[in-house]
Tab-separated table of C-alpha atoms in Angstrom:
chain	number	residue	atom	x	y	z
D	1	MET	CA	-27.234	-78.000	-10.721
D	2	ARG	CA	-30.604	-77.599	-12.394
D	3	LEU	CA	-31.239	-81.352	-12.157
D	4	VAL	CA	-30.517	-81.255	-8.423
D	5	LYS	CA	-33.013	-78.425	-7.977
D	6	ILE	CA	-35.659	-80.381	-9.893
D	7	VAL	CA	-35.115	-83.442	-7.700
D	8	GLU	CA	-35.377	-81.250	-4.591
D	9	ARG	CA	-38.667	-79.802	-5.842
D	10	LEU	CA	-40.032	-83.282	-6.517
D	11	LEU	CA	-39.031	-84.463	-3.051
D	12	GLY	CA	-40.626	-81.344	-1.593
D	13	ALA	CA	-43.884	-82.314	-3.268
D	14	VAL	CA	-44.110	-85.530	-1.225
D	15	PRO	CA	-45.428	-83.842	1.968
D	16	LEU	CA	-47.870	-81.875	-0.179
D	17	MET	CA	-49.220	-85.071	-1.748
D	18	ILE	CA	-49.600	-86.634	1.689
D	19	GLY	CA	-51.500	-83.538	2.813
D	20	VAL	CA	-53.776	-83.806	-0.213
D	21	ALA	CA	-54.354	-87.485	0.566
D	22	ILE	CA	-55.377	-86.688	4.149
D	23	ILE	CA	-57.694	-83.842	3.123
D	24	VAL	CA	-59.494	-85.815	0.413
D	25	PHE	CA	-59.818	-88.798	2.788
D	26	LEU	CA	-61.479	-86.674	5.471
D	27	PHE	CA	-63.745	-84.844	3.028
D	28	MET	CA	-64.964	-88.089	1.484
D	29	ARG	CA	-65.779	-89.472	4.934
D	30	MET	CA	-67.751	-86.310	5.742
D	31	THR	CA	-69.777	-86.593	2.536
D	32	PRO	CA	-73.380	-87.698	3.220
D	33	GLY	CA	-74.219	-91.197	2.034
D	34	ASP	CA	-72.857	-94.631	2.868
D	35	PRO	CA	-71.197	-96.550	-0.013
D	36	VAL	CA	-72.458	-99.889	1.284
D	37	ASP	CA	-76.049	-98.608	1.499
D	38	ILE	CA	-75.756	-97.358	-2.082
D	39	MET	CA	-74.440	-100.727	-3.256
D	40	MET	CA	-77.199	-102.581	-1.425
D	41	GLY	CA	-79.791	-100.280	-2.970
D	42	GLN	CA	-78.478	-101.062	-6.438
D	43	SER	CA	-78.371	-104.832	-5.905
D	44	GLY	CA	-81.632	-105.069	-3.983
D	45	ALA	CA	-80.002	-107.097	-1.178
D	46	VAL	CA	-81.119	-106.251	2.359
D	47	SER	CA	-79.313	-108.887	4.428
D	48	ALA	CA	-77.778	-107.361	7.560
D	49	GLY	CA	-75.023	-109.959	7.452
D	50	GLU	CA	-74.127	-108.995	3.882
D	51	VAL	CA	-73.988	-105.331	4.885
D	52	GLU	CA	-71.639	-106.065	7.774
D	53	ARG	CA	-69.470	-108.268	5.561
D	54	LEU	CA	-69.050	-105.487	3.009
D	55	ARG	CA	-68.325	-102.889	5.662
D	56	SER	CA	-65.649	-105.166	7.062
D	57	GLU	CA	-64.236	-105.856	3.592
D	58	PHE	CA	-63.973	-102.118	2.871
D	59	ASN	CA	-62.560	-101.395	6.381
D	60	LEU	CA	-65.505	-99.081	7.016
D	61	ASP	CA	-66.172	-100.810	10.334
D	62	LYS	CA	-62.835	-99.603	11.722
D	63	PRO	CA	-62.296	-96.293	13.570
D	64	LEU	CA	-61.560	-93.304	11.335
D	65	PRO	CA	-57.901	-92.912	12.463
D	66	GLU	CA	-57.251	-96.561	11.645
D	67	GLN	CA	-58.888	-96.178	8.228
D	68	LEU	CA	-56.668	-93.153	7.564
D	69	TRP	CA	-53.564	-95.057	8.638
D	70	LEU	CA	-54.381	-97.972	6.346
D	71	PHE	CA	-55.012	-95.596	3.458
D	72	LEU	CA	-51.732	-93.670	3.947
D	73	ALA	CA	-49.778	-96.906	4.356
D	74	GLY	CA	-51.157	-98.069	1.018
D	75	VAL	CA	-50.376	-94.731	-0.658
D	76	VAL	CA	-46.743	-94.875	0.464
D	77	GLN	CA	-46.498	-98.347	-1.108
D	78	GLY	CA	-48.179	-97.199	-4.324
D	79	ASP	CA	-51.418	-99.018	-3.487
D	80	LEU	CA	-54.541	-96.835	-3.685
D	81	GLY	CA	-56.837	-99.701	-2.754
D	82	ASN	CA	-59.680	-101.332	-4.640
D	83	SER	CA	-62.762	-99.605	-6.017
D	84	PHE	CA	-65.878	-100.311	-3.930
D	85	GLN	CA	-68.158	-100.447	-6.960
D	86	ARG	CA	-65.930	-101.986	-9.633
D	87	GLN	CA	-63.934	-104.351	-7.408
D	88	GLN	CA	-60.714	-103.563	-9.274
D	89	PRO	CA	-57.476	-101.862	-8.181
D	90	VAL	CA	-57.793	-98.088	-8.331
D	91	VAL	CA	-54.373	-97.793	-9.973
D	92	LYS	CA	-55.529	-100.026	-12.837
D	93	LEU	CA	-58.818	-98.145	-13.298
D	94	ILE	CA	-57.054	-94.789	-13.408
D	95	GLY	CA	-54.334	-96.156	-15.694
D	96	ASP	CA	-56.934	-97.461	-18.149
D	97	ARG	CA	-58.780	-94.139	-18.344
D	98	LEU	CA	-55.872	-91.692	-18.053
D	99	PRO	CA	-54.648	-91.974	-21.689
D	100	ALA	CA	-58.064	-90.838	-22.975
D	101	THR	CA	-58.022	-87.825	-20.650
D	102	ILE	CA	-54.446	-86.907	-21.551
D	103	GLU	CA	-55.196	-87.245	-25.269
D	104	LEU	CA	-58.180	-84.926	-24.936
D	105	ALA	CA	-56.152	-82.435	-22.873
D	106	LEU	CA	-53.353	-82.413	-25.457
D	107	GLY	CA	-55.878	-81.839	-28.233
D	108	ALA	CA	-57.421	-78.949	-26.298
D	109	LEU	CA	-53.957	-77.536	-25.507
D	110	LEU	CA	-52.925	-77.653	-29.160
D	111	PHE	CA	-56.143	-75.972	-30.253
D	112	GLY	CA	-55.859	-73.321	-27.529
D	113	LEU	CA	-52.249	-72.401	-28.321
D	114	LEU	CA	-52.818	-72.327	-32.092
D	115	ILE	CA	-55.611	-69.802	-31.541
D	116	ALA	CA	-54.229	-67.842	-28.583
D	117	PHE	CA	-50.754	-66.967	-29.845
D	118	PRO	CA	-51.663	-65.445	-33.226
D	119	VAL	CA	-54.652	-63.628	-31.715
D	120	GLY	CA	-52.649	-62.286	-28.754
D	121	ILE	CA	-49.722	-61.114	-30.883
D	122	ILE	CA	-51.831	-59.492	-33.604
D	123	SER	CA	-54.075	-57.783	-31.038
D	124	ALA	CA	-51.053	-56.299	-29.263
D	125	VAL	CA	-49.361	-55.122	-32.466
D	126	LYS	CA	-52.660	-53.721	-33.819
D	127	GLN	CA	-53.793	-52.227	-30.519
D	128	ASN	CA	-57.204	-50.487	-30.602
D	129	SER	CA	-57.770	-51.514	-34.222
D	130	ALA	CA	-60.891	-53.285	-35.434
D	131	ILE	CA	-58.997	-56.589	-35.362
D	132	ASP	CA	-57.976	-55.986	-31.759
D	133	ARG	CA	-61.487	-55.124	-30.634
D	134	LEU	CA	-63.006	-58.081	-32.468
D	135	SER	CA	-60.378	-60.485	-31.087
D	136	MET	CA	-60.811	-59.332	-27.487
D	137	ALA	CA	-64.600	-59.519	-27.843
D	138	GLY	CA	-64.201	-63.101	-29.040
D	139	ALA	CA	-61.866	-63.817	-26.123
D	140	PHE	CA	-64.375	-62.393	-23.668
D	141	LEU	CA	-67.056	-64.587	-25.215
D	142	GLY	CA	-64.791	-67.640	-24.959
D	143	ILE	CA	-64.158	-67.028	-21.256
D	144	SER	CA	-67.838	-66.417	-20.501
D	145	MET	CA	-69.274	-69.353	-22.433
D	146	PRO	CA	-69.994	-72.488	-20.322
D	147	SER	CA	-68.247	-75.527	-21.754
D	148	PHE	CA	-71.353	-77.730	-21.671
D	149	TRP	CA	-73.336	-75.122	-23.623
D	150	LEU	CA	-70.575	-74.690	-26.201
D	151	GLY	CA	-70.295	-78.463	-26.536
D	152	ILE	CA	-74.012	-78.851	-27.170
D	153	LEU	CA	-73.931	-76.044	-29.753
D	154	LEU	CA	-71.047	-77.697	-31.582
D	155	ILE	CA	-72.845	-81.044	-31.539
D	156	MET	CA	-76.022	-79.475	-32.904
D	157	LEU	CA	-74.138	-77.688	-35.682
D	158	PHE	CA	-71.429	-80.105	-36.802
D	159	SER	CA	-72.947	-83.455	-35.825
D	160	VAL	CA	-76.720	-83.132	-36.036
D	161	ASN	CA	-77.180	-80.559	-38.817
D	162	LEU	CA	-74.049	-80.806	-40.974
D	163	LYS	CA	-73.231	-84.414	-40.041
D	164	TRP	CA	-69.529	-83.716	-40.429
D	165	LEU	CA	-68.268	-85.013	-37.080
D	166	PRO	CA	-69.312	-87.781	-34.660
D	167	VAL	CA	-71.208	-87.032	-31.463
D	168	GLN	CA	-69.436	-89.158	-28.864
D	169	GLY	CA	-66.753	-91.710	-28.142
D	170	ARG	CA	-63.066	-91.879	-29.057
D	171	ILE	CA	-63.254	-93.953	-32.235
D	172	GLY	CA	-65.871	-95.465	-34.519
D	173	ALA	CA	-67.428	-98.737	-33.361
D	174	GLU	CA	-66.627	-100.341	-36.715
D	175	ILE	CA	-62.900	-99.519	-36.440
D	176	GLN	CA	-60.480	-102.207	-35.292
D	177	LEU	CA	-57.431	-100.706	-33.572
D	178	GLN	CA	-54.557	-102.523	-31.924
D	179	THR	CA	-53.819	-100.564	-28.747
D	180	VAL	CA	-50.171	-100.054	-27.878
D	181	THR	CA	-50.044	-96.980	-25.642
D	182	GLY	CA	-53.734	-96.282	-25.014
D	183	PHE	CA	-53.504	-93.048	-27.015
D	184	TYR	CA	-55.648	-93.772	-30.048
D	185	VAL	CA	-54.087	-91.168	-32.348
D	186	LEU	CA	-50.578	-92.362	-31.528
D	187	ASP	CA	-51.560	-96.037	-31.725
D	188	SER	CA	-53.096	-95.450	-35.142
D	189	ILE	CA	-49.815	-93.966	-36.363
D	190	LEU	CA	-47.673	-96.699	-34.788
D	191	THR	CA	-49.769	-99.481	-36.319
D	192	GLY	CA	-50.183	-97.729	-39.674
D	193	ASN	CA	-53.970	-97.798	-39.397
D	194	GLY	CA	-55.145	-94.875	-41.531
D	195	ALA	CA	-58.863	-95.505	-40.982
D	196	ALA	CA	-58.380	-95.535	-37.218
D	197	LEU	CA	-56.308	-92.334	-37.367
D	198	GLU	CA	-59.010	-90.519	-39.320
D	199	SER	CA	-61.735	-91.746	-36.969
D	200	ALA	CA	-59.754	-90.870	-33.833
D	201	LEU	CA	-59.026	-87.349	-35.086
D	202	ARG	CA	-62.644	-86.775	-36.103
D	203	HIS	CA	-63.826	-87.849	-32.646
D	204	LEU	CA	-61.220	-85.608	-30.998
D	205	ILE	CA	-62.058	-82.349	-32.778
D	206	LEU	CA	-65.282	-81.245	-31.062
D	207	PRO	CA	-64.337	-82.066	-27.452
D	208	SER	CA	-60.907	-80.456	-27.981
D	209	ILE	CA	-62.489	-77.231	-29.233
D	210	THR	CA	-64.981	-77.235	-26.379
D	211	LEU	CA	-62.327	-77.800	-23.724
D	212	GLY	CA	-59.712	-75.521	-25.272
D	213	ALA	CA	-61.915	-72.514	-26.071
D	214	ALA	CA	-61.736	-70.981	-22.591
D	215	MET	CA	-57.994	-71.608	-22.396
D	216	ALA	CA	-57.433	-69.957	-25.777
D	217	ALA	CA	-59.347	-66.879	-24.624
D	218	ILE	CA	-57.452	-66.585	-21.331
D	219	VAL	CA	-54.005	-67.085	-22.868
D	220	ALA	CA	-54.748	-64.638	-25.700
D	221	ARG	CA	-55.737	-61.884	-23.258
D	222	VAL	CA	-52.708	-62.473	-21.019
D	223	LEU	CA	-50.311	-62.571	-23.984
D	224	ARG	CA	-51.760	-59.376	-25.407
D	225	SER	CA	-51.425	-57.565	-22.088
D	226	SER	CA	-47.865	-58.803	-21.503
D	227	LEU	CA	-46.787	-57.995	-25.046
D	228	LEU	CA	-48.206	-54.478	-24.865
D	229	GLU	CA	-46.167	-53.855	-21.721
D	230	ALA	CA	-43.040	-55.273	-23.358
D	231	LEU	CA	-43.504	-53.134	-26.478
D	232	ARG	CA	-43.425	-49.994	-24.315
D	233	SER	CA	-40.143	-50.956	-22.630
D	234	ASP	CA	-36.824	-49.207	-23.186
D	235	TYR	CA	-35.046	-52.158	-24.787
D	236	VAL	CA	-37.726	-52.374	-27.491
D	237	LYS	CA	-37.400	-48.643	-28.162
D	238	LEU	CA	-33.636	-49.128	-28.431
D	239	ALA	CA	-34.058	-51.996	-30.900
D	240	ARG	CA	-36.321	-49.820	-33.049
D	241	ALA	CA	-33.844	-46.939	-32.856
D	242	LYS	CA	-31.116	-49.258	-34.163
D	243	GLY	CA	-33.242	-49.958	-37.219
D	244	ALA	CA	-34.546	-53.425	-36.375
D	245	SER	CA	-37.638	-54.375	-38.341
D	246	GLU	CA	-40.977	-54.406	-36.531
D	247	THR	CA	-41.328	-58.160	-36.962
D	248	ARG	CA	-37.861	-58.796	-35.503
D	249	THR	CA	-38.517	-56.350	-32.664
D	250	VAL	CA	-41.767	-58.037	-31.704
D	251	MET	CA	-40.782	-61.671	-32.156
D	252	LYS	CA	-37.208	-61.588	-30.829
D	253	HIS	CA	-37.169	-58.845	-28.212
D	254	ALA	CA	-40.685	-58.235	-26.918
D	255	LEU	CA	-42.256	-61.687	-27.207
D	256	ARG	CA	-39.528	-63.454	-25.216
D	257	ASN	CA	-40.221	-61.327	-22.139
D	258	ALA	CA	-43.979	-61.375	-22.681
D	259	MET	CA	-43.826	-65.186	-22.596
D	260	ILE	CA	-42.929	-65.323	-18.882
D	261	PRO	CA	-46.412	-64.504	-17.498
D	262	THR	CA	-47.987	-66.321	-20.437
D	263	VAL	CA	-46.136	-69.541	-19.622
D	264	THR	CA	-47.454	-69.288	-16.054
D	265	VAL	CA	-51.029	-69.149	-17.285
D	266	VAL	CA	-50.473	-71.968	-19.772
D	267	GLY	CA	-49.017	-74.151	-17.027
D	268	LEU	CA	-52.023	-73.589	-14.803
D	269	GLN	CA	-54.368	-74.221	-17.712
D	270	VAL	CA	-52.719	-77.585	-18.397
D	271	GLY	CA	-53.764	-78.645	-14.915
D	272	VAL	CA	-57.257	-77.340	-15.554
D	273	LEU	CA	-57.481	-79.232	-18.858
D	274	LEU	CA	-56.588	-82.494	-17.144
D	275	GLY	CA	-58.588	-81.967	-13.969
D	276	GLY	CA	-61.538	-79.892	-15.119
D	277	ASN	CA	-62.757	-81.863	-18.107
D	278	MET	CA	-65.515	-83.831	-16.351
D	279	ILE	CA	-68.365	-81.888	-17.950
D	280	VAL	CA	-66.842	-82.062	-21.428
D	281	GLU	CA	-66.253	-85.804	-21.110
D	282	ALA	CA	-69.851	-86.276	-19.995
D	283	VAL	CA	-71.261	-84.190	-22.883
D	284	PHE	CA	-69.254	-86.043	-25.545
D	285	GLY	CA	-69.350	-89.491	-23.955
D	286	TRP	CA	-65.563	-89.424	-23.742
D	287	PRO	CA	-64.372	-92.467	-21.747
D	288	GLY	CA	-61.779	-90.641	-19.692
D	289	LEU	CA	-60.904	-90.169	-16.051
D	290	GLY	CA	-63.411	-87.353	-15.609
D	291	ARG	CA	-66.443	-89.564	-16.282
D	292	LEU	CA	-64.985	-92.238	-14.012
D	293	VAL	CA	-64.650	-89.744	-11.163
D	294	VAL	CA	-68.190	-88.413	-11.606
D	295	ASP	CA	-69.600	-91.930	-11.334
D	296	ALA	CA	-67.382	-92.615	-8.320
D	297	ILE	CA	-68.594	-89.480	-6.530
D	298	PHE	CA	-72.255	-90.400	-6.981
D	299	ASN	CA	-71.548	-93.953	-5.778
D	300	ARG	CA	-69.416	-92.775	-2.835
D	301	ASP	CA	-66.557	-94.887	-4.134
D	302	PHE	CA	-64.017	-93.499	-1.656
D	303	PRO	CA	-60.805	-95.176	-2.919
D	304	LEU	CA	-61.446	-94.239	-6.553
D	305	VAL	CA	-62.210	-90.588	-5.770
D	306	GLN	CA	-59.202	-90.349	-3.463
D	307	GLY	CA	-56.893	-91.810	-6.089
D	308	ALA	CA	-58.190	-89.554	-8.851
D	309	VAL	CA	-57.860	-86.400	-6.739
D	310	MET	CA	-54.258	-87.306	-5.961
D	311	VAL	CA	-53.585	-87.734	-9.684
D	312	TYR	CA	-55.084	-84.297	-10.329
D	313	ALA	CA	-52.969	-82.771	-7.546
D	314	LEU	CA	-49.834	-84.385	-8.954
D	315	THR	CA	-50.719	-82.951	-12.360
D	316	PHE	CA	-50.725	-79.394	-11.006
D	317	ILE	CA	-47.455	-79.969	-9.149
D	318	VAL	CA	-45.708	-81.282	-12.265
D	319	ALA	CA	-47.190	-78.496	-14.418
D	320	ASN	CA	-45.876	-75.835	-12.005
D	321	LEU	CA	-42.449	-77.486	-11.987
D	322	VAL	CA	-42.331	-77.499	-15.792
D	323	VAL	CA	-43.312	-73.809	-15.805
D	324	ASP	CA	-40.506	-72.972	-13.368
D	325	VAL	CA	-37.994	-74.847	-15.522
D	326	LEU	CA	-39.169	-72.967	-18.615
D	327	TYR	CA	-38.663	-69.700	-16.718
D	328	THR	CA	-34.956	-70.427	-16.441
D	329	TYR	CA	-34.729	-70.759	-20.227
D	330	LEU	CA	-36.757	-67.644	-20.961
D	331	ASN	CA	-34.829	-65.606	-18.398
D	332	PRO	CA	-31.492	-67.095	-17.272
D	333	LYS	CA	-31.448	-64.697	-14.293
D	334	ILE	CA	-34.318	-66.658	-12.723
D	335	GLU	CA	-33.290	-69.676	-10.657
D	336	LEU	CA	-35.343	-72.662	-9.518
């Protein structure tokens, strides 16, 4: 039954994805700047015939409704078109860059959860203590701190001054790695390349901290708030009255219910980590999807931007679905 509900939710996401495709198509066409003019400016060519040829090749000479129809017809067939600037299929460009973005997002997620859960639980159990006040002050600082500023600070400290960690890239230029999946950490393990594994992890640390700091702060504050509410509930008082230890009361009874709103926030943050990492990728020279999209926006590369936005939208849809499925495990009374 649960599998049927999941399939229904996925099918229900199809109209939403089509709506996203239409919206991003229209917004890109309303953006000032002509992609052909930008390309001609970069190449120095001024031939009117060349301009018309490119406009015809990109279907920009056709009426807007016809352009939209061609785009949607391609989307239904899994074809997002070719990049104006790079002259390659958009699906291939996104597929080449997506593993780097996912790897960075997973690193940031791991860092965020490892920090958020202990901080949130300890702050709730030690409410109004010095630890609680210090933790929440740190969380407030993490939420308020711009990611680009934090990234630059980390680079100045750990790369420039201490020289412990590299500044940019995914792996050292001197490292030879046989790519299997596109995820450098995983590929290093699969191929038994210890030097590549060390280099990949060292390159991943700073951008993961930068991207995951805000998430850690948000999740810690939400978990603390939810856990405080759960600790005041009747079933927790009953567990204490029966003689259950404080650790068992918190971890088994209170934390399970406090996880429901926390899982919601984590699910939303996963989408943010994948879709909102453009600045972090630019600061650390991380060759992911975010940097590709930034370049595409400046170059008015319509197909590439449209394809990337649809990938980001799909990420949020899948993340919300995973959150809803987790709800049913945390509280069996909740149905999809």
